[in-house]
Amino acid sequence: MTALDGQDDLEGQFAQWRHYVQRRPELRQSDADELEDHLRDSVDELIAVGLRPDEAFLVAVKRMGGLDDLSREFAREHSERLWKQLVLTGEADSAAADDRSRRDVYAMIICVAGAAMSVKLPALFGMSFEDDPGFYGRNFSLFALPWLAAFLAWRRRAARPVIGILVGLFALGAVAANVYSLADDSQSAVLTGIHLPIALWFAVGLAYVADDLRSTRRRMDFIRFTGEWFVYLSLIAAGGGVLMSLVFGTFKAIGVNPEDFVVQWLLPCGGVSAVVVGGWLVEAKQSVVENMAPVLARLFTPLVTLVMLAFLVAFGVTSAGIDVEREALILFDLLLVVVLGLLLYSISARDPLASPGLFDKLQVALVVSALAIDVLVMVEITGRITEYGTTPNKAAALGENIILLANLTWSAWLVLGFVRRRTPFAALESWQTNYLPVYAVWAWVVALVFPPVFGYL
Amino acid sequence: MRVTKDLVAASATPMVLGILAEGESYGYAILRRINELSGGELDWTEGLLYPLLHRLERLGHVESSWQAVTGERRRKYYRITDSGLAELAEQRRQWDTVVDALKQVWLGTGDLKTLTAIPLEGPA
């Protein structure tokens, strides 16, 4: 072996060692550099006393002690490193990541400003918040979501056709919200108010998966994004509530009534900003904090299952049939949506390769009881439609039930197969991600097609 | 004879500050210097030295910077600060007190060699 070969080998070993060091969260880049320098000194000294390079490397590494011990000592001094931190600007390990996160912050600020501007723009044309609550209600998602989509599309470097489709979808949303002349309290207006944000959220999803439209993993990421975004939005809303009550209290105390400011500016601008900031936070902290939505899903899966089983038992005992108002039917649909959410987030957090466990069996119970409730509700709605005729509300509820029924049935089959080790977990995952467009299409249909079909009822 | 872990840990801060008071240095050189000063009896590990250096830096007793001295690799050098010098003076006073007290105790018990020859109760 020539000396040069030995040197090459040695560099290879250093590279490998560095690779191991960098996987440790306790050790930063600069620590790795410092320790490598130490190791090199140690190796040089050993070579100087006559060891071969590979021997010298082995002895030097051995002398340095196990990486476990070393990391433990570092962790004791730098305990903050184990609390993953949100690095906004500066202090990041690499200049490139730093640069990237700073550009993200700027893009986010631009999008927040845009959202705040678009929510205040109509006021310039005399559409005030108080006089046209219906207009703001219908359009709220159109003030905020395009900017969130813009931020995501920018971050993903979406291709031109995708951007074109996004613009088209949001324009279509504006049509659905404003072109039909619906009375503010009509069924169709309420339905549009519920379904348009959902339809537009899938447009945001398109922006999210812009860099890889067909990927199952990417769609799953969007599901994770949705859950995390919702958690952040709730937190921001809670903080915003505290802020508003502070503004009210403190300004009232000095004899200034802040109501106009709060209602006209803080609430609408803060609301649309929170939508964008929530999305930015999920993107910025992806690797920083553990995901929260799956934790909540795990926590609530047994509880919701219990509630549904209790309901089914009570239903069987009283055998009264679901004698329900419209609101109660919507409540059942909501319950099913919650079940679907629990299922989705449990899937999103699951290691696809792990073998089935107790929690998966619990999921079978969850899905099957949801299916039973879904069938009961469908029977009820169908009965009402044949008895009293169709209304937009009933048609929408029926459609949602059919969609959920189809999903839950096949999910039940797949979860059952998985628990019995017949089907791989990936089948369940791809079934759910491939089903996403169905919801999107239905939401668009209800928002766009229902009003003219039902005569703007 | 090896110095016990507790004693190494207790003396670590004044040792490092003392070495850095001689002039700025880097991790490997500090370890070598400790080895040299103790005749190889002080058993320091990297897991002791580097976190200690980082702690002293956090407390403001030392400053670090990456420097490239000609003919050598880029290295992280540590330099003692004024607050580090003050800390060193304080630690010295404490150690002097301890060492003085120990000396008096040991002189008072007379010849140490005869002491070790007397069988003590229990493990010594």
XYZ file of C-alpha atoms in Angstrom:
581
model
C 0.000 0.000 0.000
C 1.402 3.389 -0.916
C 1.266 6.349 1.397
C -1.187 8.035 -0.960
C -3.615 5.105 -0.725
C -3.410 5.292 3.034
C -4.241 8.973 2.890
C -7.283 8.330 0.690
C -8.505 5.611 3.013
C -8.060 7.920 5.935
C -10.119 10.669 4.316
C -12.836 8.126 3.620
C -12.838 7.125 7.264
C -13.019 10.743 8.364
C -15.953 11.302 6.034
C -17.746 8.309 7.488
C -17.047 9.455 11.010
C -18.342 12.938 10.203
C -21.489 11.362 8.800
C -22.132 9.610 12.118
C -21.448 12.739 14.123
C -23.805 14.853 12.059
C -26.688 12.503 12.702
C -26.581 13.414 16.375
C -28.940 16.229 17.271
C -26.758 17.201 20.239
C -23.817 18.006 18.000
C -23.846 21.031 15.752
C -21.860 21.479 12.584
C -19.225 23.559 14.378
C -18.904 20.918 17.112
C -18.358 18.276 14.458
C -15.657 20.463 12.904
C -13.998 20.982 16.260
C -14.062 17.301 17.131
C -12.779 16.348 13.696
C -9.879 18.714 14.123
C -9.159 17.041 17.441
C -9.321 13.605 15.856
C -6.951 14.690 13.089
C -4.430 15.980 15.635
C -4.681 12.720 17.470
C -4.187 10.692 14.265
C -1.232 12.849 13.187
C 0.472 12.276 16.518
C -0.075 8.530 16.332
C 1.251 8.370 12.775
C 4.267 10.364 13.934
C 5.096 7.702 16.519
C 4.969 5.046 13.838
C 1.419 3.718 13.459
C -0.098 3.070 10.026
C -2.881 5.559 9.098
C -5.709 3.064 9.535
C -4.317 1.918 12.888
C -3.851 5.500 13.974
C -7.463 6.278 13.036
C -8.825 3.325 14.990
C -6.799 4.173 18.081
C -7.696 7.862 17.894
C -11.408 7.134 17.597
C -11.185 4.655 20.440
C -9.404 7.220 22.590
C -12.056 9.793 21.917
C -14.564 7.482 23.543
C -17.885 6.362 22.170
C -20.025 8.900 20.372
C -22.812 8.013 22.779
C -20.794 9.156 25.769
C -19.609 12.225 23.944
C -23.138 13.170 22.872
C -24.412 12.647 26.391
C -21.867 15.108 27.731
C -22.745 17.604 25.004
C -26.445 17.137 25.729
C -25.829 17.953 29.380
C -24.278 21.281 28.427
C -26.561 22.049 25.466
C -29.897 20.712 26.668
C -31.667 23.345 24.569
C -30.603 21.510 21.431
C -32.871 18.615 22.235
C -35.763 21.018 22.265
C -35.998 21.530 18.570
C -36.009 25.199 17.949
C -37.657 27.286 15.310
C -34.815 29.061 13.596
C -36.249 32.085 11.858
C -33.247 34.164 10.983
C -29.596 33.796 11.810
C -28.117 31.110 14.056
C -28.887 28.413 11.529
C -26.113 25.972 10.942
C -25.616 26.431 7.254
C -25.659 29.682 5.369
C -27.851 28.195 2.629
C -30.582 27.107 5.041
C -30.366 30.461 6.720
C -30.782 32.253 3.436
C -33.685 30.043 2.511
C -35.560 30.623 5.750
C -35.041 34.366 5.466
C -36.464 34.389 1.945
C -39.408 32.373 3.239
C -40.054 35.004 5.876
C -40.043 37.771 3.248
C -42.385 35.823 0.964
C -44.681 35.163 3.917
C -44.744 38.850 4.842
C -45.604 39.794 1.260
C -48.433 37.257 1.194
C -49.747 38.424 4.573
C -49.714 42.025 3.343
C -51.522 40.912 0.188
C -54.170 39.078 2.170
C -54.687 42.012 4.524
C -54.946 44.337 1.541
C -57.453 42.188 -0.315
C -59.706 41.963 2.730
C -59.669 45.767 3.079
C -59.949 46.526 -0.640
C -63.755 46.154 -0.924
C -64.124 48.793 1.798
C -62.622 51.313 -0.630
C -65.582 50.662 -2.917
C -68.046 51.242 -0.122
C -68.550 47.603 0.865
C -68.119 47.934 4.609
C -67.839 45.055 7.016
C -71.065 45.981 8.796
C -73.280 46.716 5.802
C -72.361 43.667 3.730
C -71.700 40.814 6.133
C -73.019 38.392 3.508
C -70.452 39.507 0.967
C -67.605 39.084 3.445
C -68.960 35.756 4.627
C -69.089 34.359 1.089
C -65.708 35.749 0.128
C -63.684 35.229 3.278
C -61.823 32.211 1.912
C -61.114 34.159 -1.279
C -59.276 36.862 0.652
C -56.952 34.492 2.448
C -56.509 31.197 0.603
C -55.154 32.527 -2.724
C -52.301 34.111 -0.774
C -51.566 30.917 1.093
C -51.609 29.093 -2.250
C -49.331 31.752 -3.712
C -46.842 31.300 -0.869
C -46.831 27.522 -1.320
C -46.626 27.715 -5.102
C -43.685 30.098 -4.777
C -41.994 27.776 -2.327
C -42.511 24.754 -4.575
C -41.518 26.683 -7.704
C -44.766 25.617 -9.319
C -44.671 25.233 -13.098
C -46.545 27.721 -15.252
C -49.450 25.399 -16.148
C -50.030 24.698 -12.450
C -50.044 28.408 -11.667
C -52.502 28.900 -14.526
C -54.803 26.233 -13.097
C -54.553 27.802 -9.631
C -55.505 31.222 -10.946
C -58.376 29.605 -12.852
C -59.648 27.781 -9.757
C -59.633 30.894 -7.595
C -61.360 32.855 -10.348
C -63.972 30.096 -10.480
C -64.311 30.431 -6.710
C -64.947 34.145 -7.092
C -67.650 33.334 -9.641
C -69.283 30.803 -7.322
C -69.252 33.277 -4.443
C -70.512 36.358 -6.235
C -72.212 35.718 -9.565
C -75.339 33.916 -8.376
C -77.827 36.206 -6.754
C -78.520 34.260 -3.598
C -80.381 35.604 -0.614
C -78.025 35.787 2.365
C -80.156 33.353 4.337
C -80.930 30.915 1.516
C -79.903 27.276 1.792
C -77.658 27.615 -1.230
C -75.819 30.576 0.271
C -75.113 28.590 3.427
C -74.041 25.562 1.400
C -71.728 27.670 -0.725
C -70.332 29.242 2.434
C -69.426 25.765 3.701
C -68.307 24.137 0.464
C -66.408 26.922 -1.247
C -63.671 27.111 1.413
C -63.298 23.325 1.157
C -63.108 23.486 -2.630
C -60.531 26.271 -2.430
C -58.590 24.376 0.227
C -58.049 21.669 -2.374
C -56.724 24.384 -4.679
C -54.253 25.172 -1.880
C -53.511 21.442 -1.889
C -52.732 21.655 -5.591
C -50.229 24.420 -4.837
C -48.809 22.272 -2.048
C -48.179 19.258 -4.272
C -47.135 21.441 -7.211
C -43.636 19.973 -7.350
C -44.886 16.396 -7.663
C -48.531 16.188 -8.659
C -48.942 12.429 -8.791
C -47.016 11.409 -5.696
C -48.933 9.584 -2.968
C -46.364 10.695 -0.404
C -46.812 14.312 -1.380
C -50.587 14.079 -0.991
C -50.083 12.494 2.399
C -47.840 15.439 3.234
C -50.678 17.743 2.294
C -52.958 15.874 4.700
C -50.341 16.339 7.408
C -50.015 19.984 6.416
C -53.766 20.458 6.732
C -53.827 19.043 10.256
C -50.830 21.006 11.454
C -52.129 24.171 9.818
C -55.423 23.724 11.634
C -53.649 23.254 14.962
C -51.607 26.405 14.384
C -54.639 28.356 13.257
C -56.451 27.402 16.459
C -53.483 28.502 18.551
C -53.186 31.789 16.680
C -56.931 32.336 17.057
C -56.668 31.752 20.806
C -53.782 34.214 21.014
C -55.676 36.663 18.837
C -58.653 36.451 21.181
C -56.440 37.311 24.139
C -54.881 40.184 22.203
C -58.289 41.597 21.278
C -59.609 41.465 24.812
C -56.429 43.199 25.981
C -56.883 45.919 23.374
C -60.497 46.356 24.457
C -59.730 46.427 28.156
C -56.695 48.671 28.157
C -58.028 51.265 25.708
C -61.405 51.413 27.409
C -59.576 52.066 30.673
C -58.136 55.285 29.246
C -61.436 56.321 27.693
C -60.734 55.337 24.066
C -63.240 53.028 22.406
C -61.240 50.629 20.238
C -64.259 48.842 18.803
C -63.966 50.324 15.318
C -60.312 49.475 15.095
C -60.831 45.947 16.339
C -63.815 45.181 14.114
C -62.623 47.008 11.001
C -58.937 46.200 11.089
C -57.658 43.799 13.727
C -60.268 41.089 13.213
C -60.396 40.875 9.384
C -56.709 41.562 8.732
C -55.616 39.335 11.599
C -57.934 36.584 10.423
C -56.647 36.427 6.856
C -53.064 36.871 8.037
C -53.410 33.953 10.432
C -54.350 31.707 7.502
C -51.100 32.551 5.718
C -48.927 32.633 8.844
C -50.278 29.231 9.894
C -49.210 27.775 6.543
C -45.806 29.403 6.756
C -45.297 28.076 10.297
C -46.035 24.522 9.224
C -43.496 24.860 6.416
C -40.885 26.555 8.589
C -41.095 24.228 11.526
C -41.605 20.966 9.668
C -38.444 19.507 11.094
C -38.552 21.494 14.294
C -41.498 20.381 16.368
C -43.165 17.018 16.544
C -46.441 16.916 14.657
C -49.458 17.568 16.786
C -52.403 16.394 14.664
C -51.481 12.693 14.797
C -51.084 12.933 18.567
C -54.592 14.325 18.826
C -55.852 11.605 16.474
C -54.359 8.912 18.702
C -55.855 10.518 21.770
C -59.342 10.843 20.361
C -59.678 7.644 18.338
C -60.659 5.512 21.369
C -62.940 8.232 22.730
C -64.815 8.780 19.474
C -65.113 5.033 18.959
C -66.608 4.757 22.430
C -69.096 7.552 21.741
C -70.230 5.956 18.486
C -70.590 2.510 20.020
C -72.569 4.021 22.886
C -74.789 5.759 20.362
C -75.360 2.559 18.411
C -76.225 0.658 21.591
C -78.593 3.398 22.711
C -80.131 3.450 19.242
C -80.683 -0.299 19.376
C -82.216 -0.145 22.852
C -84.596 2.750 22.230
C -85.258 1.705 18.602
C -86.842 5.087 18.043
C -85.265 5.746 14.672
C -83.371 8.942 14.011
C -86.092 11.515 14.306
C -84.079 14.435 13.262
C -83.984 17.992 12.240
C -81.775 19.230 9.462
C -79.156 20.442 11.931
C -78.902 17.002 13.524
C -78.296 15.375 10.151
C -75.459 17.796 9.517
C -74.147 16.879 12.970
C -73.979 13.236 11.936
C -72.122 14.168 8.782
C -69.685 16.133 10.937
C -69.175 13.084 13.137
C -68.316 11.033 10.073
C -65.906 13.696 8.884
C -64.240 13.571 12.295
C -63.911 9.801 11.978
C -62.362 10.195 8.556
C -59.980 12.794 9.976
C -58.950 10.466 12.796
C -58.363 7.715 10.275
C -56.360 9.973 7.985
C -54.134 11.355 10.728
C -53.547 7.968 12.270
C -52.466 6.787 8.824
C -50.297 9.852 8.244
C -48.374 9.259 11.456
C -48.006 5.520 11.121
C -44.813 3.819 10.160
C -45.992 2.021 7.006
C -43.697 -0.916 7.719
C -44.760 -1.579 11.306
C -46.865 -4.675 11.797
C -50.512 -4.320 12.860
C -51.130 -3.681 16.545
C -53.856 -2.972 19.031
C -54.417 0.522 17.668
C -55.150 -0.857 14.210
C -57.797 -3.132 15.707
C -59.278 -0.124 17.417
C -59.435 1.504 14.004
C -61.462 -1.368 12.648
C -63.988 -0.739 15.434
C -63.930 2.984 14.660
C -64.526 2.560 10.939
C -67.150 -0.156 11.276
C -69.190 1.785 13.840
C -68.938 4.881 11.648
C -70.189 2.814 8.727
C -73.185 1.649 10.752
C -74.056 5.230 11.674
C -73.566 6.343 8.079
C -76.056 3.724 6.864
C -78.613 4.788 9.512
C -78.286 8.422 8.495
C -78.551 7.586 4.794
C -81.731 5.608 5.319
C -83.140 8.590 7.188
C -82.213 11.144 4.510
C -83.461 8.977 1.675
C -86.729 8.581 3.570
C -87.073 12.322 3.968
C -86.258 12.980 0.329
C -88.902 10.526 -0.888
C -91.377 11.955 1.599
C -90.808 15.709 1.258
C -88.829 16.057 -1.972
C -85.326 17.282 -2.498
C -83.769 20.433 -1.125
C -80.195 21.602 -1.668
C -79.422 20.747 1.959
C -80.705 17.194 1.741
C -79.050 16.593 -1.605
C -75.736 17.879 -0.291
C -76.009 15.782 2.861
C -76.939 12.696 0.852
C -74.040 13.231 -1.537
C -71.602 13.600 1.343
C -72.977 10.469 2.948
C -72.525 8.473 -0.226
C -68.966 9.723 -0.631
C -68.109 8.940 2.987
C -69.861 5.573 2.757
C -67.778 4.582 -0.243
C -64.579 5.671 1.456
C -65.374 4.078 4.810
C -66.523 0.799 3.268
C -63.342 0.302 1.334
C -61.276 1.615 4.290
C -62.929 -0.907 6.589
C -62.080 -3.657 4.135
C -58.460 -2.500 3.874
C -57.953 -1.977 7.628
C -59.449 -5.364 8.288
C -57.193 -6.909 5.674
C -54.224 -5.145 7.205
C -55.025 -6.339 10.726
C -55.360 -9.862 9.361
C -52.066 -9.351 7.529
C -53.663 -9.866 4.122
C -53.105 -6.427 2.605
C -50.138 -4.112 3.008
C -50.562 -0.841 4.844
C -49.615 1.078 1.709
C -52.909 0.025 0.105
C -54.834 1.946 2.763
C -52.542 4.910 2.379
C -52.888 5.146 -1.393
C -56.652 4.565 -1.215
C -57.017 7.608 1.043
C -54.697 9.853 -0.935
C -56.246 8.879 -4.261
C -59.685 9.606 -2.842
C -58.861 13.256 -2.077
C -59.917 14.561 -5.530
C -63.394 13.085 -4.964
C -63.980 15.463 -2.048
C -62.630 18.341 -4.096
C -64.916 17.614 -7.033
C -67.963 17.264 -4.773
C -67.192 20.539 -2.956
C -66.926 22.316 -6.312
C -70.148 20.735 -7.532
C -72.078 21.899 -4.455
C -70.629 25.408 -4.623
C -70.925 25.871 -8.396
C -73.640 23.597 -9.755
C -76.140 23.330 -6.906
C -77.429 26.941 -6.889
C -78.630 26.972 -10.548
C -79.849 23.351 -10.359
C -81.985 24.074 -7.305
C -83.220 27.393 -8.637
C -81.132 29.503 -6.220
C -83.215 28.215 -3.333
C -2.130 6.267 40.462
C -5.090 7.829 38.708
C -6.908 10.903 39.947
C -10.567 10.059 40.654
C -13.362 11.312 38.417
C -14.818 13.620 41.080
C -11.535 15.331 41.658
C -10.907 15.728 37.924
C -14.340 17.280 37.512
C -13.866 19.635 40.451
C -10.514 20.872 39.223
C -11.509 21.077 35.553
C -12.570 24.707 35.430
C -9.520 26.249 37.140
C -7.288 23.934 35.136
C -8.667 25.048 31.768
C -8.846 28.696 32.760
C -5.308 28.507 34.072
C -4.013 27.010 30.827
C -5.850 29.605 28.775
C -4.391 32.335 31.009
C -1.017 31.270 29.602
C -2.239 32.136 26.116
C -4.978 31.222 23.648
C -5.206 27.595 22.687
C -7.382 24.917 21.101
C -8.936 21.705 22.394
C -6.295 19.196 21.434
C -3.431 21.387 22.686
C -5.261 21.964 25.988
C -5.640 18.216 26.522
C -1.964 17.675 25.736
C -0.977 20.430 28.135
C -3.062 18.878 30.929
C -1.435 15.540 30.244
C 2.004 17.126 30.352
C 1.316 19.109 33.553
C 0.047 16.058 35.429
C 2.607 13.621 34.100
C -0.230 11.706 32.440
C -2.098 11.190 35.720
C -5.084 13.382 34.964
C -7.506 11.382 32.827
C -9.437 13.864 30.724
C -11.779 12.875 27.955
C -13.041 14.902 25.028
C -16.505 14.505 26.494
C -15.301 16.438 29.513
C -13.222 19.079 27.782
C -15.400 20.308 24.923
C -18.685 20.687 26.811
C -16.695 22.466 29.551
C -15.193 24.864 27.007
C -18.663 25.541 25.609
C -20.023 26.146 29.084
C -17.220 28.572 29.914
C -17.960 30.341 26.646
C -21.674 30.558 27.485
C -20.778 32.024 30.886
C -18.525 34.549 29.166
C -15.288 33.304 30.739
C -13.743 32.434 27.382
C -14.196 33.527 23.782
C -13.759 31.331 20.748
C -12.960 31.975 17.125
C -12.069 29.884 14.117
C -8.583 30.823 12.993
C -6.239 29.589 10.346
C -2.651 29.817 11.529
C -0.253 29.556 8.579
C 0.807 26.012 7.890
C -1.939 24.553 10.031
C -5.589 23.600 9.746
C -8.410 25.988 10.528
C -9.021 25.574 14.229
C -11.313 26.791 16.949
C -9.168 28.771 19.354
C -10.236 29.716 22.864
C -9.125 32.873 24.626
C -9.713 33.819 28.264
C -11.756 36.974 28.925
C -11.577 39.470 31.787
C -14.469 37.731 33.469
C -12.583 34.456 33.010
C -9.527 35.946 34.688
C -11.683 37.102 37.588
C -13.214 33.633 37.835
C -9.743 32.091 37.780
C -8.620 34.366 40.638
C -11.697 33.400 42.636
C -11.179 29.670 42.020
C -7.535 30.024 42.984
C -8.470 31.557 46.303
C -10.822 28.680 46.992
C -8.305 26.036 45.947
C -5.602 27.694 48.041
C -7.902 27.485 51.042
C -8.601 23.808 50.413
C -4.971 22.913 49.751
C -3.800 24.831 52.862
C -6.355 23.099 55.034
C -5.413 19.684 53.651
C -1.721 20.342 54.194
C -2.310 21.243 57.824
C -4.431 18.168 58.404
C -1.851 15.938 56.811
C 1.062 17.495 58.699
C -0.911 17.130 61.936
C -1.386 13.389 61.477
C 2.352 13.017 61.240
C 4.239 10.834 58.820
C 1.935 9.692 56.013
C 3.940 6.557 55.360
C 3.389 5.212 58.853
C -0.267 6.102 58.500
C -0.734 3.901 55.471
C 1.066 1.072 57.267
C -1.533 1.037 60.052
C -4.418 -1.192 59.009
C -7.531 0.906 58.926
C -10.986 -0.312 59.633
C -13.016 -0.924 56.551
C -11.857 -0.286 53.019
C -9.441 2.636 52.905
